[in-house]
PDB file of C-alpha atoms in Angstrom:
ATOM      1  CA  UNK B 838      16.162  22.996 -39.814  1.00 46.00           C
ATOM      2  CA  UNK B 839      17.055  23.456 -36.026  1.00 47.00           C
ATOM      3  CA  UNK B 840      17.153  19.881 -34.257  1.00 47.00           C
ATOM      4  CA  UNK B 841      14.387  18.734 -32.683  1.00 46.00           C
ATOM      5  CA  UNK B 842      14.679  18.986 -28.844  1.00 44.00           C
ATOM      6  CA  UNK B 843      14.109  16.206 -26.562  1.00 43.00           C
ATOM      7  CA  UNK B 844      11.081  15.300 -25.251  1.00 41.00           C
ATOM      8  CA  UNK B 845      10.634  15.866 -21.382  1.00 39.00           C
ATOM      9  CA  UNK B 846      10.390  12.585 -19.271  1.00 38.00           C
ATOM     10  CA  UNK B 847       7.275  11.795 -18.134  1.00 36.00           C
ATOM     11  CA  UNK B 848       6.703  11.532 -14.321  1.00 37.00           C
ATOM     12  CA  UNK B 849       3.820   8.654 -14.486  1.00 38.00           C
ATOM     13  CA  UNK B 850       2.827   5.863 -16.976  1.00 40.00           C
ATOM     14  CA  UNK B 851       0.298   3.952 -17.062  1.00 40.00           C
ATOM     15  CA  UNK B 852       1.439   0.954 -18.835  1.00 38.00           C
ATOM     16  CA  UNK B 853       5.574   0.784 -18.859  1.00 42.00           C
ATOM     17  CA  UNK B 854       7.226  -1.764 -21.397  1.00 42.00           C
ATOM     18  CA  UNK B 855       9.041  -4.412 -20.227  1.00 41.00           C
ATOM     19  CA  UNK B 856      12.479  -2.795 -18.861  1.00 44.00           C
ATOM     20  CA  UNK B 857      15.543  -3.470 -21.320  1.00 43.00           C
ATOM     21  CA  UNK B 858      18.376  -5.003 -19.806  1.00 42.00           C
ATOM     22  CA  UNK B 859      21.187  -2.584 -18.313  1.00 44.00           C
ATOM     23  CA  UNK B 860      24.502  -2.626 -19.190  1.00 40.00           C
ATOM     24  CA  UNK B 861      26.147  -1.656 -15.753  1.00 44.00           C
ATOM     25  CA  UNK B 862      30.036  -0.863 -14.682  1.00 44.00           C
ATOM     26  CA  UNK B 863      31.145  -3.015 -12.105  1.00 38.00           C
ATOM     27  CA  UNK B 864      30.521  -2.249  -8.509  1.00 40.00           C
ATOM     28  CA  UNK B 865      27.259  -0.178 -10.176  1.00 49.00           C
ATOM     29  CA  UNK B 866      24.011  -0.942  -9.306  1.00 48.00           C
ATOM     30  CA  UNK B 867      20.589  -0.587 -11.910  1.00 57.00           C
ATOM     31  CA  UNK B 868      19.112   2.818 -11.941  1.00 85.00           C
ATOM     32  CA  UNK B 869      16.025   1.318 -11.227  1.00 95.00           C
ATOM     33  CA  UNK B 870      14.212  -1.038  -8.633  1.00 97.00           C
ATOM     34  CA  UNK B 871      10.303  -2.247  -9.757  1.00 97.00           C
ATOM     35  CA  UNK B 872       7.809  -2.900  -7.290  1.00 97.00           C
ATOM     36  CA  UNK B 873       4.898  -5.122  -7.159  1.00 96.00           C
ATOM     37  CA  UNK B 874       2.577  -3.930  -4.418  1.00 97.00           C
ATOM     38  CA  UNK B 875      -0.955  -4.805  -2.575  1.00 96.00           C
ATOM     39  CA  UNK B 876      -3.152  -4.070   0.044  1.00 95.00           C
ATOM     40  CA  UNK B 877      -6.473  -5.852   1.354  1.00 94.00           C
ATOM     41  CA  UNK B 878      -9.197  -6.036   4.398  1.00 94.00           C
ATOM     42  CA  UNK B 879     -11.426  -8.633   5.127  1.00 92.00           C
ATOM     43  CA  UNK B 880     -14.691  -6.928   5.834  1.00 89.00           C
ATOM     44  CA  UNK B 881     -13.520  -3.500   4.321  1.00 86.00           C
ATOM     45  CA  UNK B 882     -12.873  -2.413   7.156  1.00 90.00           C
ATOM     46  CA  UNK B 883     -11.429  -5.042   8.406  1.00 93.00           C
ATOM     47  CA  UNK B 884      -8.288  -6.636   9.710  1.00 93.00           C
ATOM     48  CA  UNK B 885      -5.911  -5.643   6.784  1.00 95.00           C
ATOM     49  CA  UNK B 886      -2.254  -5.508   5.424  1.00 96.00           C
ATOM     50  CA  UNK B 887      -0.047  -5.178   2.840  1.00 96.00           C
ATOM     51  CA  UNK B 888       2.603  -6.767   0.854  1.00 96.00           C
ATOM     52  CA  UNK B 889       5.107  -5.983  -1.918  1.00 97.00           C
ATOM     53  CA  UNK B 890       7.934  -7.399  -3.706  1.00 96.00           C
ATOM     54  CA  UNK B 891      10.727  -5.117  -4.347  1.00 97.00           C
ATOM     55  CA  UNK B 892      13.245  -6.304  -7.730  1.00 95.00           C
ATOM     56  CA  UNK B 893      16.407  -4.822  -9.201  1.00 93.00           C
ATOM     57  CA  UNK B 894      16.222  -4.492 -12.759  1.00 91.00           C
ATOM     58  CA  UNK B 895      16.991  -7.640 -13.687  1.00 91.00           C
ATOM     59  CA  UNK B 896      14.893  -9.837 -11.681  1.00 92.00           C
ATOM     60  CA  UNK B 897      16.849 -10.090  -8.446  1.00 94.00           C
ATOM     61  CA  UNK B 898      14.448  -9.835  -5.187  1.00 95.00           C
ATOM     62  CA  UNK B 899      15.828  -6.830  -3.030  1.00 95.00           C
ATOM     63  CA  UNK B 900      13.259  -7.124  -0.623  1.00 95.00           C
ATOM     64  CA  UNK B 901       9.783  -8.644   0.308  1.00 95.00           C
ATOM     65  CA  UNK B 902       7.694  -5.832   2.622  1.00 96.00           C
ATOM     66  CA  UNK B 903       4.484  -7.848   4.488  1.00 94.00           C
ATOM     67  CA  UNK B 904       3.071  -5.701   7.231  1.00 94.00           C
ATOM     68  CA  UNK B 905      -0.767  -6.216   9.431  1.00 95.00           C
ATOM     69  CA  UNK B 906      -2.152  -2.859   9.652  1.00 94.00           C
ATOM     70  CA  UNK B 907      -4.833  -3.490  11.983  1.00 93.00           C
ATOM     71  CA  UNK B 908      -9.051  -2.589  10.987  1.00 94.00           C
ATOM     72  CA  UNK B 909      -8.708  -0.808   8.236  1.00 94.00           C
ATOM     73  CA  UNK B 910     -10.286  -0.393   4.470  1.00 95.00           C
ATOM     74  CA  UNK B 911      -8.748  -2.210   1.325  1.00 94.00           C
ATOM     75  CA  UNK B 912      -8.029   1.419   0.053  1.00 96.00           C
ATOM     76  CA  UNK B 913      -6.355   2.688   3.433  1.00 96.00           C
ATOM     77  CA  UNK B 914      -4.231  -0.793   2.616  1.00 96.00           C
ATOM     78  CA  UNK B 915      -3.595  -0.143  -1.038  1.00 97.00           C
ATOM     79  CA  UNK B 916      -1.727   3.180   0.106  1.00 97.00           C
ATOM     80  CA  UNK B 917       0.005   1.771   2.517  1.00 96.00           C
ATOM     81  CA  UNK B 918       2.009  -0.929   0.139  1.00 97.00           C
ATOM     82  CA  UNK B 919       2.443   2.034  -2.089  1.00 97.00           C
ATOM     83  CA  UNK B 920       4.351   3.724   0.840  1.00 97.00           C
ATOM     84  CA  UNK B 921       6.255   0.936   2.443  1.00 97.00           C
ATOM     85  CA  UNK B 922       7.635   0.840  -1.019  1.00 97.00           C
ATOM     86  CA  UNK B 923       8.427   4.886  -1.345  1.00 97.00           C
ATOM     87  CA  UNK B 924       9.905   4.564   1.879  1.00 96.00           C
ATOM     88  CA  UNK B 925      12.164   1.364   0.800  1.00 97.00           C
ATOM     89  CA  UNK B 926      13.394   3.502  -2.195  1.00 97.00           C
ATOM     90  CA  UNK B 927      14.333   6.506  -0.160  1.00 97.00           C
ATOM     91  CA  UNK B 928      15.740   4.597   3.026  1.00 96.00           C
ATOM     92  CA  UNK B 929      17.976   2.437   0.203  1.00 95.00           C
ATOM     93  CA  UNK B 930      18.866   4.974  -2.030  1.00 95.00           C
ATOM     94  CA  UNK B 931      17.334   4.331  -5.129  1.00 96.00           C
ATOM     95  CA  UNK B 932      16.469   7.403  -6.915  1.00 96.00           C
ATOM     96  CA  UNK B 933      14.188   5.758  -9.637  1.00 97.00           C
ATOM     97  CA  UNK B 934      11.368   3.463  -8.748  1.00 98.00           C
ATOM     98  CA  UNK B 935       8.287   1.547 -10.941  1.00 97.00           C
ATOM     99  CA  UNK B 936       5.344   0.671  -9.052  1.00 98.00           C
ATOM    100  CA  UNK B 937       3.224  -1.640 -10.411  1.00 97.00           C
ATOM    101  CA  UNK B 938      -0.617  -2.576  -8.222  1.00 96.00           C
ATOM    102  CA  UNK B 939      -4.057  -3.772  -9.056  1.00 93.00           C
ATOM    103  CA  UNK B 940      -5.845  -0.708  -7.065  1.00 95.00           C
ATOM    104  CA  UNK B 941      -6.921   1.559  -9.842  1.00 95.00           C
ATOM    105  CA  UNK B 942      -8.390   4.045  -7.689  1.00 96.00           C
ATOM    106  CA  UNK B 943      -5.054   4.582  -6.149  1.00 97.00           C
ATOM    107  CA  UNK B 944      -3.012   4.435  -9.725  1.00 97.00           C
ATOM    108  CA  UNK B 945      -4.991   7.344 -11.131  1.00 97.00           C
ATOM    109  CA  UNK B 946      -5.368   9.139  -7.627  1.00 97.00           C
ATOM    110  CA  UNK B 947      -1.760   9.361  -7.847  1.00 97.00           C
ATOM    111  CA  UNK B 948      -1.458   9.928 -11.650  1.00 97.00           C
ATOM    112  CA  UNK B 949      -3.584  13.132 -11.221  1.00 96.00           C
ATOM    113  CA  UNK B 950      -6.873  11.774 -13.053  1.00 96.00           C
ATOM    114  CA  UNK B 951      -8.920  11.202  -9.996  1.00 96.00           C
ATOM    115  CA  UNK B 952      -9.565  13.188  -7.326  1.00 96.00           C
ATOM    116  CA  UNK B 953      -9.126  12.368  -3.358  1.00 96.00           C
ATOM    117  CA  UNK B 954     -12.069  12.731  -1.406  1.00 93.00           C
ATOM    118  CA  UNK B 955     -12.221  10.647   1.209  1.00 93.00           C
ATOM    119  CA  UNK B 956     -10.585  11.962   4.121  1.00 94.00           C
ATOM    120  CA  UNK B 957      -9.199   8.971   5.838  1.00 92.00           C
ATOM    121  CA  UNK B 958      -7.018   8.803   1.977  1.00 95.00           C
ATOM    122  CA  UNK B 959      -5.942  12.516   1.892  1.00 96.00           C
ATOM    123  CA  UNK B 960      -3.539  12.025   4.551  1.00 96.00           C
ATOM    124  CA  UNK B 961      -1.924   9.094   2.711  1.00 97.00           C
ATOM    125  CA  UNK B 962      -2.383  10.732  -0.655  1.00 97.00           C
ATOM    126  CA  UNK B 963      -0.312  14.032   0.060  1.00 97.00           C
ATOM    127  CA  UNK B 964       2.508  11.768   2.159  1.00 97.00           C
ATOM    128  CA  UNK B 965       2.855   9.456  -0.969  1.00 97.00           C
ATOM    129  CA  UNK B 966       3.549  12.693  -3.177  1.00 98.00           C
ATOM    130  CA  UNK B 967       5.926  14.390  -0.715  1.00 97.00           C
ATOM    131  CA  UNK B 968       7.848  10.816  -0.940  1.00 97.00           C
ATOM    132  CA  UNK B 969       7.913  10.692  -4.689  1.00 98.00           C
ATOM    133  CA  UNK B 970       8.953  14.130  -5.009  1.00 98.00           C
ATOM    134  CA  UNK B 971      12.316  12.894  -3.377  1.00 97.00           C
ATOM    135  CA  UNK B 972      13.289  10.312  -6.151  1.00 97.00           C
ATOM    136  CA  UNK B 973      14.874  11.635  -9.316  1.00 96.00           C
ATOM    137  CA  UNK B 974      12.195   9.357 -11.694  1.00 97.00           C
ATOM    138  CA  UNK B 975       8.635   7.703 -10.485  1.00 98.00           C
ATOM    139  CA  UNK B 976       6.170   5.836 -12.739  1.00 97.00           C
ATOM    140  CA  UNK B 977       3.040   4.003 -11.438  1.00 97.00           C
ATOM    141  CA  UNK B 978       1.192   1.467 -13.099  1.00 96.00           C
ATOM    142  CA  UNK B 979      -2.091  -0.226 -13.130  1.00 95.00           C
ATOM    143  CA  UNK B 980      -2.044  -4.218 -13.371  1.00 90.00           C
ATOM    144  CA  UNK B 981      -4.712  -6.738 -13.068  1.00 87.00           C
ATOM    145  CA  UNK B 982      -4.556  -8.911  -9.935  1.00 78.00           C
ATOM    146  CA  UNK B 983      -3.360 -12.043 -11.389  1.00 79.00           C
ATOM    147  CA  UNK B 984      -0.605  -9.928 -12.577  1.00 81.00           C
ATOM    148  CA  UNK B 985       0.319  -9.163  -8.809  1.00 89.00           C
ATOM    149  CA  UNK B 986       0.587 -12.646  -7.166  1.00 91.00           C
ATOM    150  CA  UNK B 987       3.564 -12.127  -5.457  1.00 93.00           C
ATOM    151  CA  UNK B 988       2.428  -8.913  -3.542  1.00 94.00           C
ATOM    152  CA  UNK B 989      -1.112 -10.346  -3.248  1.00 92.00           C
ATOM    153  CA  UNK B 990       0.180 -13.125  -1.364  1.00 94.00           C
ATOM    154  CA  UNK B 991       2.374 -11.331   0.999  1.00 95.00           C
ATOM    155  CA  UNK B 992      -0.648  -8.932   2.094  1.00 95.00           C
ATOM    156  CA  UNK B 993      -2.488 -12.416   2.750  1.00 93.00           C
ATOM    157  CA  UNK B 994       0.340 -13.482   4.407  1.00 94.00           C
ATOM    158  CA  UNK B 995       0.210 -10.063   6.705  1.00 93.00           C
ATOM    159  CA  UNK B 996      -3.935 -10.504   6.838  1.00 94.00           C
ATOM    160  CA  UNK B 997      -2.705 -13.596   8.674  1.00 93.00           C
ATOM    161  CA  UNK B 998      -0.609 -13.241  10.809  1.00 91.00           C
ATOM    162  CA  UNK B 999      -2.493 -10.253  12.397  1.00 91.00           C
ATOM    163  CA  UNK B1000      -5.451 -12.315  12.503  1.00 90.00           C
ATOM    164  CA  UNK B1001      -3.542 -15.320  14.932  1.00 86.00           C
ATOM    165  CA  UNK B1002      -2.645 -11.852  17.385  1.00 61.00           C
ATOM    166  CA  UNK B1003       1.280 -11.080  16.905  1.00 50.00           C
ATOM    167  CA  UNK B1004       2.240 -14.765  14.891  1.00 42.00           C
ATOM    168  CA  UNK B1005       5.282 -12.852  12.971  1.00 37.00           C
ATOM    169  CA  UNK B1006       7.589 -16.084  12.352  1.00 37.00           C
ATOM    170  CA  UNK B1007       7.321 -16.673   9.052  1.00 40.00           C
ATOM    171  CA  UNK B1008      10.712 -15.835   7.387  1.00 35.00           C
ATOM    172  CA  UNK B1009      11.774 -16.363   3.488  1.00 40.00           C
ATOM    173  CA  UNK B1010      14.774 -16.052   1.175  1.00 36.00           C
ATOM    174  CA  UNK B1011      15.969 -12.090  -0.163  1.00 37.00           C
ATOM    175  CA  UNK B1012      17.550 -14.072  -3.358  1.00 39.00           C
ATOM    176  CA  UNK B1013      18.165 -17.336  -4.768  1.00 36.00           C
ATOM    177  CA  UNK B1014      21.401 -18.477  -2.457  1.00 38.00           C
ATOM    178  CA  UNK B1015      21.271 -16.113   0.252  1.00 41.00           C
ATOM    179  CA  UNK B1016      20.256 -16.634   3.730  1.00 39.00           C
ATOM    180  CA  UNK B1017      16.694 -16.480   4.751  1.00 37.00           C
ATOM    181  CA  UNK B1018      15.520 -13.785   6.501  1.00 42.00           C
ATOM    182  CA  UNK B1019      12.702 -11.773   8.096  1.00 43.00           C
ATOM    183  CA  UNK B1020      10.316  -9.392   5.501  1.00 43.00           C
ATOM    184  CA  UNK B1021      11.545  -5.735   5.247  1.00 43.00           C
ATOM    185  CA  UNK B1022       9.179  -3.770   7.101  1.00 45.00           C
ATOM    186  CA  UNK B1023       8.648   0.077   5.907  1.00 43.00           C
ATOM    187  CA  UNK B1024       6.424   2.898   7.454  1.00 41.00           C
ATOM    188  CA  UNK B1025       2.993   2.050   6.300  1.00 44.00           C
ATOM    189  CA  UNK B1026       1.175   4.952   7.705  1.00 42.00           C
ATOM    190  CA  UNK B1027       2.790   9.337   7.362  1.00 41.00           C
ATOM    191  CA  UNK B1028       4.680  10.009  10.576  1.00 38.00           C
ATOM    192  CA  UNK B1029       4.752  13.648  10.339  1.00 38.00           C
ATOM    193  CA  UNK B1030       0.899  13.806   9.054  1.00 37.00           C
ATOM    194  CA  UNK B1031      -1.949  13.596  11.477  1.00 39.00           C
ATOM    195  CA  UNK B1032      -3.593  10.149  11.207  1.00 40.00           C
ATOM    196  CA  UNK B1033      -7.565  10.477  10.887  1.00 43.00           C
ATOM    197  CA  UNK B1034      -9.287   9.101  13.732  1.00 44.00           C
ATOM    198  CA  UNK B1035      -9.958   5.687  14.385  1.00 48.00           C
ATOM    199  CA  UNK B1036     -13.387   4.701  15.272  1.00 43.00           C
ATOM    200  CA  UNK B1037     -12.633   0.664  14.972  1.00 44.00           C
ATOM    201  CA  UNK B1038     -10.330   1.237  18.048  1.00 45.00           C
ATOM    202  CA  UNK B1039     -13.097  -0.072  19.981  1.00 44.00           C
ATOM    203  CA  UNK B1040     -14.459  -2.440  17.799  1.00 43.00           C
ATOM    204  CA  UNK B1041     -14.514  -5.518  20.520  1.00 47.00           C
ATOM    205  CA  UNK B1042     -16.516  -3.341  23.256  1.00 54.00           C
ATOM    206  CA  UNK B1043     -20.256  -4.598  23.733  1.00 63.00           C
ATOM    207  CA  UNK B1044     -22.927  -2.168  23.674  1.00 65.00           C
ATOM    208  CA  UNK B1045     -26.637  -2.458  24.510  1.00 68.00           C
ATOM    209  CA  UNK B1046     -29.253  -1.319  23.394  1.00 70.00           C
ATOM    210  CA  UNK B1047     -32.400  -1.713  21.871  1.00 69.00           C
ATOM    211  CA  UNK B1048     -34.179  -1.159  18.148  1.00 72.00           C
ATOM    212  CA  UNK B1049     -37.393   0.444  17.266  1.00 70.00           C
ATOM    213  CA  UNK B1050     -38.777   1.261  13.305  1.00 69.00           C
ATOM    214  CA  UNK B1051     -35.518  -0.149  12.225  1.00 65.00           C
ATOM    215  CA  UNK B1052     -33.255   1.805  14.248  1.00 71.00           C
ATOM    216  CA  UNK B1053     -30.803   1.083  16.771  1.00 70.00           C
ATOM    217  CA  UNK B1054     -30.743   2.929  19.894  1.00 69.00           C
ATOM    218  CA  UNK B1055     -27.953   2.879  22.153  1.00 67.00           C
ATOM    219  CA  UNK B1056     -28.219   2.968  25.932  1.00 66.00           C
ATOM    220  CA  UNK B1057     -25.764   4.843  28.023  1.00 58.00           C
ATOM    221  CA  UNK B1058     -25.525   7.725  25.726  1.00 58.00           C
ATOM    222  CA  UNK B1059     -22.824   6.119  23.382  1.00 61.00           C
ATOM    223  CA  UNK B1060     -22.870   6.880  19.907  1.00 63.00           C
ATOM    224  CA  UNK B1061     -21.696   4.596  16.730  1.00 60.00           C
ATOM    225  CA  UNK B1062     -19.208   6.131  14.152  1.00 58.00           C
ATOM    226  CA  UNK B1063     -20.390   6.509  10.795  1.00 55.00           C
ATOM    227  CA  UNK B1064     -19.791   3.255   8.764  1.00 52.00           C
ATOM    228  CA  UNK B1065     -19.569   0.615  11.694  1.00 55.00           C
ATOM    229  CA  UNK B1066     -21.077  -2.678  11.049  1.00 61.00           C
ATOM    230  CA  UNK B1067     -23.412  -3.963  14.056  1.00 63.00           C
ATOM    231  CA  UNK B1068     -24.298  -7.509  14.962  1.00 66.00           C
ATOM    232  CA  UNK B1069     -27.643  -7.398  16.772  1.00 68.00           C
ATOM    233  CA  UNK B1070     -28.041 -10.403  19.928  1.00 66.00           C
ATOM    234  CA  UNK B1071     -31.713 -11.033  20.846  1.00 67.00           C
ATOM    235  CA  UNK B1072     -31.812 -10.798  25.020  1.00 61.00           C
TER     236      UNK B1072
END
């Protein structure tokens, strides 16, 4: 009987087992580095960010990303931890990277199984694939969120500081005995892809107008973008 030839590695998976310690040379470092991100708004959209916590294979924190990404959607967030962390990877050089998050829209977007239809995501989508195409292995994973804590704090922590306008002092350890020092910040939106536009630019302008049969009118000729929340002020 010929032998059996081996199977081809798969590029995603949805539910990795725990990594088995390496055995590494000296001066070496682990194939691998796992990721733990998240991304969040409050309001959807809202003022939003995104965290993650970068390990080596054997537990050692590499890096903690945190970032405020301004009024945005928990989705447009969600992506945006996925690519800080791409972009960690390839600025680092590690070829193989595990990413582990609680958005399982985003997992199986990027697994294949769901489509991408909203167009503010495409953008994000295709950027994300033309950054995993440059590491040798990639697996994403879905996790529950009180499987995430870490990464779910640090996109609190970003929700934050955006919210007290620029407040960026907070600082924390890289690994048990070294020195503190400021979150790793990575790309969070596609430089070389057209970003969709933003109609939450000018969320803080007042308007007037008036309503009639349950719609709002405004006066000057402005118009609202699709999907804007309005608070109504009796005159």
């Amino acid at each position: 009987m010929p032998p059996r030839s081996p199977a081809a590695p798969s590029l995603f998976a949805e539910s990795p087992a725990p990594a088995a310690p390496r055995t590494q040379q000296s001066g070496q470092r682990s194939d691998w580095i796992n990721a733990h991100c998240d991304g969040g708004a409050r309001g959807n959209p809202g003022p939003s960010g995104y965290g993650a916590l970068i390990q080596n294979d054997e537990g050692v924190v590499l890096a903690e990303l945190s970032e405020f990404l301004g009024m945005r959607t928990n989705n447009y967030a969600e992506y945006s931890g996925l690519l800080g962390c791409l972009q960690y990877a390839l600025d680092h050089n590690h070829p193989r990277l595990r990413v582990v998050s609680d958005s399982e829209l985003m997992v199986k977007q990027i697994q294949g199984k769901y489509q991408v239809k909203s167009p503010d995501l495409k953008p994000l989508f295709e950027e994300a694939k033309r950054r995993i195409a440059k590491l040798e292995k990639f697996e994403i994973s879905h996790a529950l969120r009180h499987k995430n804590k870490d990464a779910d704090r640090l996109a609190n922590e970003a929700m934050d500081r955006g919210m007290r306008r620029g407040n960026t002092s907070d600082v924390r350890p890289a690994a048990s005995g070294q020195p503190a020092q400021a979150p790793l910040k990575a790309t969070p939106y596609p430089t070389k892809s057209e970003a969709p536009p933003d109609p939450y630019a000018k969320a803080d302008a007042m308007l007037r107008g008036f309503t009639k049969d349950g719609v709002v009118h405004v006066l000057g000729g402005a118009t609202l973008p699709d999907g804007v929340f309005v608070k109504i002020i009796r005159e």
